[in-house]
PDB file of C-alpha atoms and ligand atoms in Angstrom:
ATOM      1  CA  UNK A  16      51.742 171.353 217.320  1.00 40.00           C
ATOM      2  CA  UNK A  17      54.737 173.536 217.860  1.00 44.00           C
ATOM      3  CA  UNK A  18      54.043 177.142 218.579  1.00 47.00           C
ATOM      4  CA  UNK A  19      55.513 179.468 215.977  1.00 47.00           C
ATOM      5  CA  UNK A  20      58.121 181.602 217.679  1.00 50.00           C
ATOM      6  CA  UNK A  21      59.331 185.016 216.589  1.00 49.00           C
ATOM      7  CA  UNK A  22      62.594 183.574 215.379  1.00 53.00           C
ATOM      8  CA  UNK A  23      60.728 181.457 212.884  1.00 70.00           C
ATOM      9  CA  UNK A  24      59.130 184.410 211.140  1.00 83.00           C
ATOM     10  CA  UNK A  25      59.803 184.073 207.422  1.00 94.00           C
ATOM     11  CA  UNK A  26      62.083 187.085 206.959  1.00 96.00           C
ATOM     12  CA  UNK A  27      62.980 186.327 203.369  1.00 96.00           C
ATOM     13  CA  UNK A  28      59.299 185.970 202.504  1.00 96.00           C
ATOM     14  CA  UNK A  29      58.508 189.209 204.308  1.00 96.00           C
ATOM     15  CA  UNK A  30      61.202 191.047 202.371  1.00 97.00           C
ATOM     16  CA  UNK A  31      60.095 189.611 199.066  1.00 97.00           C
ATOM     17  CA  UNK A  32      56.526 190.755 199.714  1.00 97.00           C
ATOM     18  CA  UNK A  33      57.678 194.277 200.486  1.00 98.00           C
ATOM     19  CA  UNK A  34      59.966 194.442 197.425  1.00 97.00           C
ATOM     20  CA  UNK A  35      57.117 193.190 195.247  1.00 97.00           C
ATOM     21  CA  UNK A  36      54.651 195.701 196.671  1.00 97.00           C
ATOM     22  CA  UNK A  37      57.144 198.539 196.090  1.00 97.00           C
ATOM     23  CA  UNK A  38      57.461 197.521 192.429  1.00 95.00           C
ATOM     24  CA  UNK A  39      53.678 197.337 192.032  1.00 96.00           C
ATOM     25  CA  UNK A  40      53.156 200.784 193.476  1.00 96.00           C
ATOM     26  CA  UNK A  41      55.904 202.296 191.339  1.00 95.00           C
ATOM     27  CA  UNK A  42      54.356 200.834 188.239  1.00 92.00           C
ATOM     28  CA  UNK A  43      51.064 202.605 188.925  1.00 91.00           C
ATOM     29  CA  UNK A  44      52.368 205.775 190.510  1.00 91.00           C
ATOM     30  CA  UNK A  45      51.378 209.046 188.856  1.00 89.00           C
ATOM     31  CA  UNK A  46      53.893 210.268 186.277  1.00 87.00           C
ATOM     32  CA  UNK A  47      53.724 213.695 187.922  1.00 88.00           C
ATOM     33  CA  UNK A  48      55.727 212.411 190.851  1.00 88.00           C
ATOM     34  CA  UNK A  49      59.323 213.162 190.140  1.00 82.00           C
ATOM     35  CA  UNK A  50      61.102 211.718 193.145  1.00 81.00           C
ATOM     36  CA  UNK A  51      63.666 208.916 192.969  1.00 83.00           C
ATOM     37  CA  UNK A  52      63.018 205.186 193.250  1.00 85.00           C
ATOM     38  CA  UNK A  53      62.530 204.317 196.935  1.00 95.00           C
ATOM     39  CA  UNK A  54      65.167 202.703 199.084  1.00 97.00           C
ATOM     40  CA  UNK A  55      63.882 200.146 201.571  1.00 98.00           C
ATOM     41  CA  UNK A  56      65.343 200.482 205.055  1.00 98.00           C
ATOM     42  CA  UNK A  57      64.699 197.304 207.061  1.00 98.00           C
ATOM     43  CA  UNK A  58      64.043 198.380 210.646  1.00 98.00           C
ATOM     44  CA  UNK A  59      65.601 195.688 212.797  1.00 97.00           C
ATOM     45  CA  UNK A  60      65.105 197.232 216.254  1.00 96.00           C
ATOM     46  CA  UNK A  61      64.572 194.647 219.021  1.00 95.00           C
ATOM     47  CA  UNK A  62      65.449 191.837 216.578  1.00 96.00           C
ATOM     48  CA  UNK A  63      68.541 189.664 217.024  1.00 96.00           C
ATOM     49  CA  UNK A  64      71.677 189.685 214.886  1.00 97.00           C
ATOM     50  CA  UNK A  65      70.527 186.463 213.217  1.00 97.00           C
ATOM     51  CA  UNK A  66      67.488 188.250 211.814  1.00 97.00           C
ATOM     52  CA  UNK A  67      69.694 190.960 210.314  1.00 98.00           C
ATOM     53  CA  UNK A  68      71.973 188.349 208.756  1.00 98.00           C
ATOM     54  CA  UNK A  69      69.030 186.466 207.313  1.00 97.00           C
ATOM     55  CA  UNK A  70      67.699 189.632 205.673  1.00 98.00           C
ATOM     56  CA  UNK A  71      71.181 190.529 204.420  1.00 98.00           C
ATOM     57  CA  UNK A  72      71.574 187.106 202.866  1.00 98.00           C
ATOM     58  CA  UNK A  73      68.252 187.590 201.101  1.00 97.00           C
ATOM     59  CA  UNK A  74      69.722 190.729 199.512  1.00 97.00           C
ATOM     60  CA  UNK A  75      68.785 193.549 201.877  1.00 98.00           C
ATOM     61  CA  UNK A  76      71.539 196.117 202.551  1.00 98.00           C
ATOM     62  CA  UNK A  77      69.971 199.121 204.319  1.00 98.00           C
ATOM     63  CA  UNK A  78      69.015 198.630 207.966  1.00 98.00           C
ATOM     64  CA  UNK A  79      67.579 201.047 210.512  1.00 98.00           C
ATOM     65  CA  UNK A  80      67.882 201.195 214.285  1.00 98.00           C
ATOM     66  CA  UNK A  81      66.565 203.770 216.697  1.00 95.00           C
ATOM     67  CA  UNK A  82      68.167 202.884 220.001  1.00 96.00           C
ATOM     68  CA  UNK A  83      71.801 203.915 220.283  1.00 97.00           C
ATOM     69  CA  UNK A  84      72.944 201.055 222.445  1.00 97.00           C
ATOM     70  CA  UNK A  85      71.278 198.477 220.246  1.00 97.00           C
ATOM     71  CA  UNK A  86      72.834 200.021 217.146  1.00 98.00           C
ATOM     72  CA  UNK A  87      76.261 199.947 218.782  1.00 98.00           C
ATOM     73  CA  UNK A  88      75.888 196.312 219.774  1.00 98.00           C
ATOM     74  CA  UNK A  89      74.424 195.051 216.526  1.00 98.00           C
ATOM     75  CA  UNK A  90      76.829 196.927 214.271  1.00 98.00           C
ATOM     76  CA  UNK A  91      79.762 195.360 216.145  1.00 98.00           C
ATOM     77  CA  UNK A  92      78.278 191.898 216.497  1.00 98.00           C
ATOM     78  CA  UNK A  93      81.014 189.533 215.260  1.00 98.00           C
ATOM     79  CA  UNK A  94      78.629 187.558 213.018  1.00 98.00           C
ATOM     80  CA  UNK A  95      77.262 190.717 211.421  1.00 98.00           C
ATOM     81  CA  UNK A  96      80.751 192.145 210.960  1.00 98.00           C
ATOM     82  CA  UNK A  97      81.927 188.893 209.355  1.00 98.00           C
ATOM     83  CA  UNK A  98      78.884 188.162 207.210  1.00 98.00           C
ATOM     84  CA  UNK A  99      77.490 191.587 206.284  1.00 98.00           C
ATOM     85  CA  UNK A 100      80.462 193.589 204.956  1.00 98.00           C
ATOM     86  CA  UNK A 101      78.340 195.966 202.847  1.00 98.00           C
ATOM     87  CA  UNK A 102      75.627 196.654 205.404  1.00 98.00           C
ATOM     88  CA  UNK A 103      74.449 200.273 205.627  1.00 98.00           C
ATOM     89  CA  UNK A 104      73.187 201.400 209.026  1.00 98.00           C
ATOM     90  CA  UNK A 105      70.647 204.216 209.255  1.00 98.00           C
ATOM     91  CA  UNK A 106      70.094 205.852 212.611  1.00 98.00           C
ATOM     92  CA  UNK A 107      66.374 206.673 212.826  1.00 98.00           C
ATOM     93  CA  UNK A 108      65.968 207.390 216.537  1.00 97.00           C
ATOM     94  CA  UNK A 109      65.994 210.546 218.596  1.00 94.00           C
ATOM     95  CA  UNK A 110      69.558 211.835 218.803  1.00 93.00           C
ATOM     96  CA  UNK A 111      70.764 213.118 222.156  1.00 93.00           C
ATOM     97  CA  UNK A 112      73.879 215.284 222.112  1.00 94.00           C
ATOM     98  CA  UNK A 113      75.691 213.079 224.609  1.00 96.00           C
ATOM     99  CA  UNK A 114      75.282 210.055 222.301  1.00 97.00           C
ATOM    100  CA  UNK A 115      76.648 211.662 219.160  1.00 98.00           C
ATOM    101  CA  UNK A 116      80.127 210.180 219.440  1.00 97.00           C
ATOM    102  CA  UNK A 117      78.721 206.711 220.051  1.00 97.00           C
ATOM    103  CA  UNK A 118      76.570 206.876 216.944  1.00 98.00           C
ATOM    104  CA  UNK A 119      79.353 208.300 214.786  1.00 97.00           C
ATOM    105  CA  UNK A 120      81.670 205.469 215.829  1.00 96.00           C
ATOM    106  CA  UNK A 121      79.268 202.825 214.485  1.00 97.00           C
ATOM    107  CA  UNK A 122      80.985 200.686 211.823  1.00 95.00           C
ATOM    108  CA  UNK A 123      79.248 201.066 208.436  1.00 97.00           C
ATOM    109  CA  UNK A 124      77.143 203.986 209.632  1.00 97.00           C
ATOM    110  CA  UNK A 125      75.443 205.222 206.464  1.00 98.00           C
ATOM    111  CA  UNK A 126      73.040 207.978 207.389  1.00 98.00           C
ATOM    112  CA  UNK A 127      71.432 209.843 210.271  1.00 98.00           C
ATOM    113  CA  UNK A 128      67.784 210.503 209.493  1.00 98.00           C
ATOM    114  CA  UNK A 129      66.888 212.494 212.576  1.00 98.00           C
ATOM    115  CA  UNK A 130      68.617 215.875 212.549  1.00 98.00           C
ATOM    116  CA  UNK A 131      66.079 218.351 213.870  1.00 97.00           C
ATOM    117  CA  UNK A 132      67.884 221.503 214.966  1.00 97.00           C
ATOM    118  CA  UNK A 133      70.669 223.848 214.023  1.00 97.00           C
ATOM    119  CA  UNK A 134      72.363 223.023 217.305  1.00 97.00           C
ATOM    120  CA  UNK A 135      72.350 219.265 216.741  1.00 98.00           C
ATOM    121  CA  UNK A 136      73.474 219.680 213.129  1.00 98.00           C
ATOM    122  CA  UNK A 137      76.348 221.913 214.211  1.00 98.00           C
ATOM    123  CA  UNK A 138      77.468 219.396 216.839  1.00 98.00           C
ATOM    124  CA  UNK A 139      77.288 216.519 214.371  1.00 98.00           C
ATOM    125  CA  UNK A 140      79.306 218.484 211.855  1.00 98.00           C
ATOM    126  CA  UNK A 141      82.033 219.215 214.399  1.00 97.00           C
ATOM    127  CA  UNK A 142      82.057 215.645 215.722  1.00 97.00           C
ATOM    128  CA  UNK A 143      82.305 214.125 212.233  1.00 97.00           C
ATOM    129  CA  UNK A 144      85.301 216.331 211.430  1.00 96.00           C
ATOM    130  CA  UNK A 145      87.095 214.834 214.429  1.00 95.00           C
ATOM    131  CA  UNK A 146      86.175 211.176 213.958  1.00 93.00           C
ATOM    132  CA  UNK A 147      89.236 208.920 213.922  1.00 85.00           C
ATOM    133  CA  UNK A 148      90.397 207.628 211.545  1.00 86.00           C
ATOM    134  CA  UNK A 149      89.323 210.671 209.466  1.00 88.00           C
ATOM    135  CA  UNK A 150      86.545 210.050 206.920  1.00 89.00           C
ATOM    136  CA  UNK A 151      86.898 211.045 203.271  1.00 89.00           C
ATOM    137  CA  UNK A 152      83.155 211.605 202.939  1.00 95.00           C
ATOM    138  CA  UNK A 153      80.781 214.006 204.657  1.00 97.00           C
ATOM    139  CA  UNK A 154      78.169 212.423 206.925  1.00 98.00           C
ATOM    140  CA  UNK A 155      74.837 211.834 205.191  1.00 98.00           C
ATOM    141  CA  UNK A 156      71.876 213.287 207.076  1.00 98.00           C
ATOM    142  CA  UNK A 157      68.169 213.951 206.732  1.00 98.00           C
ATOM    143  CA  UNK A 158      66.215 216.660 208.514  1.00 98.00           C
ATOM    144  CA  UNK A 159      63.449 215.202 210.668  1.00 98.00           C
ATOM    145  CA  UNK A 160      60.229 217.173 210.464  1.00 98.00           C
ATOM    146  CA  UNK A 161      57.390 217.001 212.955  1.00 96.00           C
ATOM    147  CA  UNK A 162      54.513 217.002 210.486  1.00 95.00           C
ATOM    148  CA  UNK A 163      51.906 215.824 212.987  1.00 92.00           C
ATOM    149  CA  UNK A 164      52.563 218.605 215.502  1.00 88.00           C
ATOM    150  CA  UNK A 165      52.520 216.106 218.374  1.00 83.00           C
ATOM    151  CA  UNK A 166      54.610 217.244 221.340  1.00 76.00           C
ATOM    152  CA  UNK A 167      55.988 213.750 221.905  1.00 74.00           C
ATOM    153  CA  UNK A 168      57.481 213.563 218.436  1.00 76.00           C
ATOM    154  CA  UNK A 169      60.892 214.960 217.663  1.00 88.00           C
ATOM    155  CA  UNK A 170      61.424 217.040 214.584  1.00 95.00           C
ATOM    156  CA  UNK A 171      61.461 220.614 213.457  1.00 96.00           C
ATOM    157  CA  UNK A 172      58.252 222.421 212.505  1.00 96.00           C
ATOM    158  CA  UNK A 173      57.504 222.187 208.766  1.00 97.00           C
ATOM    159  CA  UNK A 174      57.651 225.951 208.289  1.00 96.00           C
ATOM    160  CA  UNK A 175      61.121 226.112 209.858  1.00 97.00           C
ATOM    161  CA  UNK A 176      62.560 223.251 207.816  1.00 98.00           C
ATOM    162  CA  UNK A 177      63.624 225.215 204.699  1.00 97.00           C
ATOM    163  CA  UNK A 178      65.737 227.580 206.827  1.00 98.00           C
ATOM    164  CA  UNK A 179      67.451 224.656 208.562  1.00 98.00           C
ATOM    165  CA  UNK A 180      68.034 223.081 205.155  1.00 98.00           C
ATOM    166  CA  UNK A 181      69.728 226.230 203.902  1.00 97.00           C
ATOM    167  CA  UNK A 182      71.731 226.635 207.105  1.00 98.00           C
ATOM    168  CA  UNK A 183      73.167 223.119 206.862  1.00 98.00           C
ATOM    169  CA  UNK A 184      73.839 223.397 203.135  1.00 96.00           C
ATOM    170  CA  UNK A 185      75.719 226.653 203.405  1.00 96.00           C
ATOM    171  CA  UNK A 186      77.540 226.251 206.711  1.00 98.00           C
ATOM    172  CA  UNK A 187      78.207 222.636 207.613  1.00 98.00           C
ATOM    173  CA  UNK A 188      80.770 221.217 205.242  1.00 97.00           C
ATOM    174  CA  UNK A 189      81.160 217.904 207.063  1.00 97.00           C
ATOM    175  CA  UNK A 190      77.487 217.047 206.553  1.00 98.00           C
ATOM    176  CA  UNK A 191      75.954 215.891 203.298  1.00 98.00           C
ATOM    177  CA  UNK A 192      72.321 216.909 203.487  1.00 98.00           C
ATOM    178  CA  UNK A 193      70.352 214.326 201.527  1.00 98.00           C
ATOM    179  CA  UNK A 194      66.729 215.241 202.270  1.00 98.00           C
ATOM    180  CA  UNK A 195      63.930 215.166 204.816  1.00 98.00           C
ATOM    181  CA  UNK A 196      62.012 212.631 206.917  1.00 98.00           C
ATOM    182  CA  UNK A 197      58.892 212.333 209.054  1.00 97.00           C
ATOM    183  CA  UNK A 198      57.451 209.725 211.360  1.00 95.00           C
ATOM    184  CA  UNK A 199      53.917 211.121 211.419  1.00 88.00           C
ATOM    185  CA  UNK A 200      50.901 210.175 213.505  1.00 87.00           C
ATOM    186  CA  UNK A 201      50.231 206.465 214.029  1.00 86.00           C
ATOM    187  CA  UNK A 202      47.115 204.735 212.832  1.00 85.00           C
ATOM    188  CA  UNK A 203      45.846 207.200 210.243  1.00 88.00           C
ATOM    189  CA  UNK A 204      42.506 206.110 208.812  1.00 89.00           C
ATOM    190  CA  UNK A 205      42.934 206.147 205.022  1.00 88.00           C
ATOM    191  CA  UNK A 206      39.196 206.273 204.446  1.00 89.00           C
ATOM    192  CA  UNK A 207      39.622 209.952 205.394  1.00 88.00           C
ATOM    193  CA  UNK A 208      41.768 210.648 202.318  1.00 90.00           C
ATOM    194  CA  UNK A 209      45.507 211.214 201.904  1.00 92.00           C
ATOM    195  CA  UNK A 210      47.662 211.159 205.013  1.00 95.00           C
ATOM    196  CA  UNK A 211      48.172 214.787 206.106  1.00 96.00           C
ATOM    197  CA  UNK A 212      51.693 214.002 207.346  1.00 96.00           C
ATOM    198  CA  UNK A 213      52.709 212.864 203.868  1.00 97.00           C
ATOM    199  CA  UNK A 214      51.002 215.871 202.287  1.00 97.00           C
ATOM    200  CA  UNK A 215      52.881 218.162 204.647  1.00 97.00           C
ATOM    201  CA  UNK A 216      56.272 216.521 204.035  1.00 98.00           C
ATOM    202  CA  UNK A 217      55.804 216.710 200.263  1.00 97.00           C
ATOM    203  CA  UNK A 218      54.986 220.425 200.611  1.00 98.00           C
ATOM    204  CA  UNK A 219      58.234 220.943 202.494  1.00 98.00           C
ATOM    205  CA  UNK A 220      60.032 218.942 199.786  1.00 98.00           C
ATOM    206  CA  UNK A 221      58.622 221.178 197.109  1.00 97.00           C
ATOM    207  CA  UNK A 222      59.484 224.388 198.890  1.00 97.00           C
ATOM    208  CA  UNK A 223      63.049 223.199 199.515  1.00 98.00           C
ATOM    209  CA  UNK A 224      63.514 222.143 195.885  1.00 97.00           C
ATOM    210  CA  UNK A 225      62.062 225.386 194.537  1.00 97.00           C
ATOM    211  CA  UNK A 226      63.889 227.599 197.020  1.00 96.00           C
ATOM    212  CA  UNK A 227      67.262 226.048 196.228  1.00 96.00           C
ATOM    213  CA  UNK A 228      66.721 225.260 192.532  1.00 96.00           C
ATOM    214  CA  UNK A 229      67.149 221.548 193.179  1.00 97.00           C
ATOM    215  CA  UNK A 230      65.731 218.765 191.020  1.00 95.00           C
ATOM    216  CA  UNK A 231      62.977 216.936 192.971  1.00 94.00           C
ATOM    217  CA  UNK A 232      64.721 213.597 192.537  1.00 93.00           C
ATOM    218  CA  UNK A 233      67.856 214.950 194.201  1.00 95.00           C
ATOM    219  CA  UNK A 234      66.215 215.524 197.595  1.00 97.00           C
ATOM    220  CA  UNK A 235      65.252 212.353 199.495  1.00 97.00           C
ATOM    221  CA  UNK A 236      61.904 211.981 201.261  1.00 98.00           C
ATOM    222  CA  UNK A 237      61.815 209.402 204.074  1.00 98.00           C
ATOM    223  CA  UNK A 238      58.239 208.529 204.977  1.00 97.00           C
ATOM    224  CA  UNK A 239      56.131 205.373 205.286  1.00 97.00           C
ATOM    225  CA  UNK A 240      56.335 202.344 207.593  1.00 97.00           C
ATOM    226  CA  UNK A 241      54.824 198.829 207.525  1.00 96.00           C
ATOM    227  CA  UNK A 242      51.213 199.907 207.483  1.00 94.00           C
ATOM    228  CA  UNK A 243      51.515 202.661 204.913  1.00 95.00           C
ATOM    229  CA  UNK A 244      54.772 202.498 202.951  1.00 97.00           C
ATOM    230  CA  UNK A 245      52.802 201.857 199.769  1.00 96.00           C
ATOM    231  CA  UNK A 246      50.672 204.977 200.305  1.00 96.00           C
ATOM    232  CA  UNK A 247      53.815 206.942 201.055  1.00 96.00           C
ATOM    233  CA  UNK A 248      55.462 205.838 197.795  1.00 96.00           C
ATOM    234  CA  UNK A 249      52.327 206.808 195.877  1.00 95.00           C
ATOM    235  CA  UNK A 250      52.819 210.310 197.222  1.00 95.00           C
ATOM    236  CA  UNK A 251      56.538 210.515 196.471  1.00 95.00           C
ATOM    237  CA  UNK A 252      58.440 208.799 199.276  1.00 97.00           C
ATOM    238  CA  UNK A 253      61.984 207.759 198.364  1.00 97.00           C
ATOM    239  CA  UNK A 254      62.964 206.073 201.626  1.00 98.00           C
ATOM    240  CA  UNK A 255      60.572 203.709 203.381  1.00 98.00           C
ATOM    241  CA  UNK A 256      61.358 202.366 206.855  1.00 98.00           C
ATOM    242  CA  UNK A 257      59.740 198.981 207.333  1.00 98.00           C
ATOM    243  CA  UNK A 258      60.094 196.742 210.386  1.00 98.00           C
ATOM    244  CA  UNK A 259      57.092 194.590 211.230  1.00 97.00           C
ATOM    245  CA  UNK A 260      56.290 193.533 207.654  1.00 97.00           C
ATOM    246  CA  UNK A 261      59.819 192.155 207.287  1.00 97.00           C
ATOM    247  CA  UNK A 262      60.720 190.822 210.716  1.00 96.00           C
ATOM    248  CA  UNK A 263      57.328 190.150 212.315  1.00 93.00           C
ATOM    249  CA  UNK A 264      55.851 191.724 215.404  1.00 90.00           C
ATOM    250  CA  UNK A 265      58.071 193.218 218.053  1.00 87.00           C
ATOM    251  CA  UNK A 266      57.676 192.509 221.715  1.00 79.00           C
ATOM    252  CA  UNK A 267      56.685 195.771 223.412  1.00 72.00           C
ATOM    253  CA  UNK A 268      59.635 197.561 224.980  1.00 60.00           C
ATOM    254  CA  UNK A 269      59.505 197.247 228.730  1.00 52.00           C
TER     255      UNK A 269
HETATM  256  C1  LIG B  10      59.978 201.276 214.407  1.00 95.02           C
HETATM  257  C2  LIG B  10      60.122 202.326 213.373  1.00 95.02           C
HETATM  258  C3  LIG B  10      59.773 202.074 212.037  1.00 95.02           C
HETATM  259  C4  LIG B  10      59.202 200.746 211.543  1.00 95.02           C
HETATM  260  O1  LIG B  10      57.906 200.548 212.013  1.00 95.02           O
HETATM  261  P1  LIG B  10      57.031 199.291 211.518  1.00 95.02           P
HETATM  262  O2  LIG B  10      55.640 199.732 211.789  1.00 95.02           O
HETATM  263  O3  LIG B  10      57.442 198.114 212.320  1.00 95.02           O
HETATM  264  O4  LIG B  10      57.292 199.107 210.083  1.00 95.02           O
HETATM  265  C5  LIG B  10      59.976 203.091 211.108  1.00 95.02           C
HETATM  266  N1  LIG B  10      60.485 204.284 211.466  1.00 95.02           N
HETATM  267  C6  LIG B  10      60.827 204.570 212.739  1.00 95.02           C
HETATM  268  C7  LIG B  10      61.401 205.915 213.061  1.00 95.02           C
HETATM  269  C8  LIG B  10      60.646 203.601 213.724  1.00 95.02           C
HETATM  270  O5  LIG B  10      60.975 203.899 214.991  1.00 95.02           O
END
């Protein structure tokens, strides 16, 4: 018997399962939830270009990476450039100031999900205004919120998020603020009830929408990964970031 290698993981099947599950959850989701239909971001970190192309060919367009160097390499990979013209790259990793220009130079960069301070937002805004060739569109961003209060996690405190939202909206014309995101604590036990990270992010969503007179469906909410994207959608998530359920297990980073 041949051993099944990572490369042989059925990516198309994985994607189809996730798409199907998203539809199921939406069908049964409470009518009180007024957020938009979720976008699936396929998190391809540590996976080869071939895996991205396979998912793209199955119909997936949004992809997420959280290591800058890997995003740079994959987004410029000749096979991806040739075969995935409409790919949309989401940066979902911690953003260091000295890497901003590298990330902004990524071909088909679509959104940065991890803006967590006024300082970083201001630098991104300035850097985007200088990108060559000049862009006709502002850079799409989400504010990352540290809902779990863990020191190791990036993100702004939930109570400070509305002020950052208003700061970006009123001052940074080169950024298009699309919504908010959280990573949350790993391994929440759902027999204890709803995930407090999701509850917290939805509270921030509500206060931002109310404070700025915005329709709930106009402010994106990025929450939910392989083990809980369905629960996240039940609570109002509009962007789910799923890796393992699409691409199979990742080798641990050395
Ligand atoms: C790796 C990663 C994911 C995907 O995690 P899976 O459990 O493999 O689905 C989602 N979001 C972020 C920020 C990640 O780093």
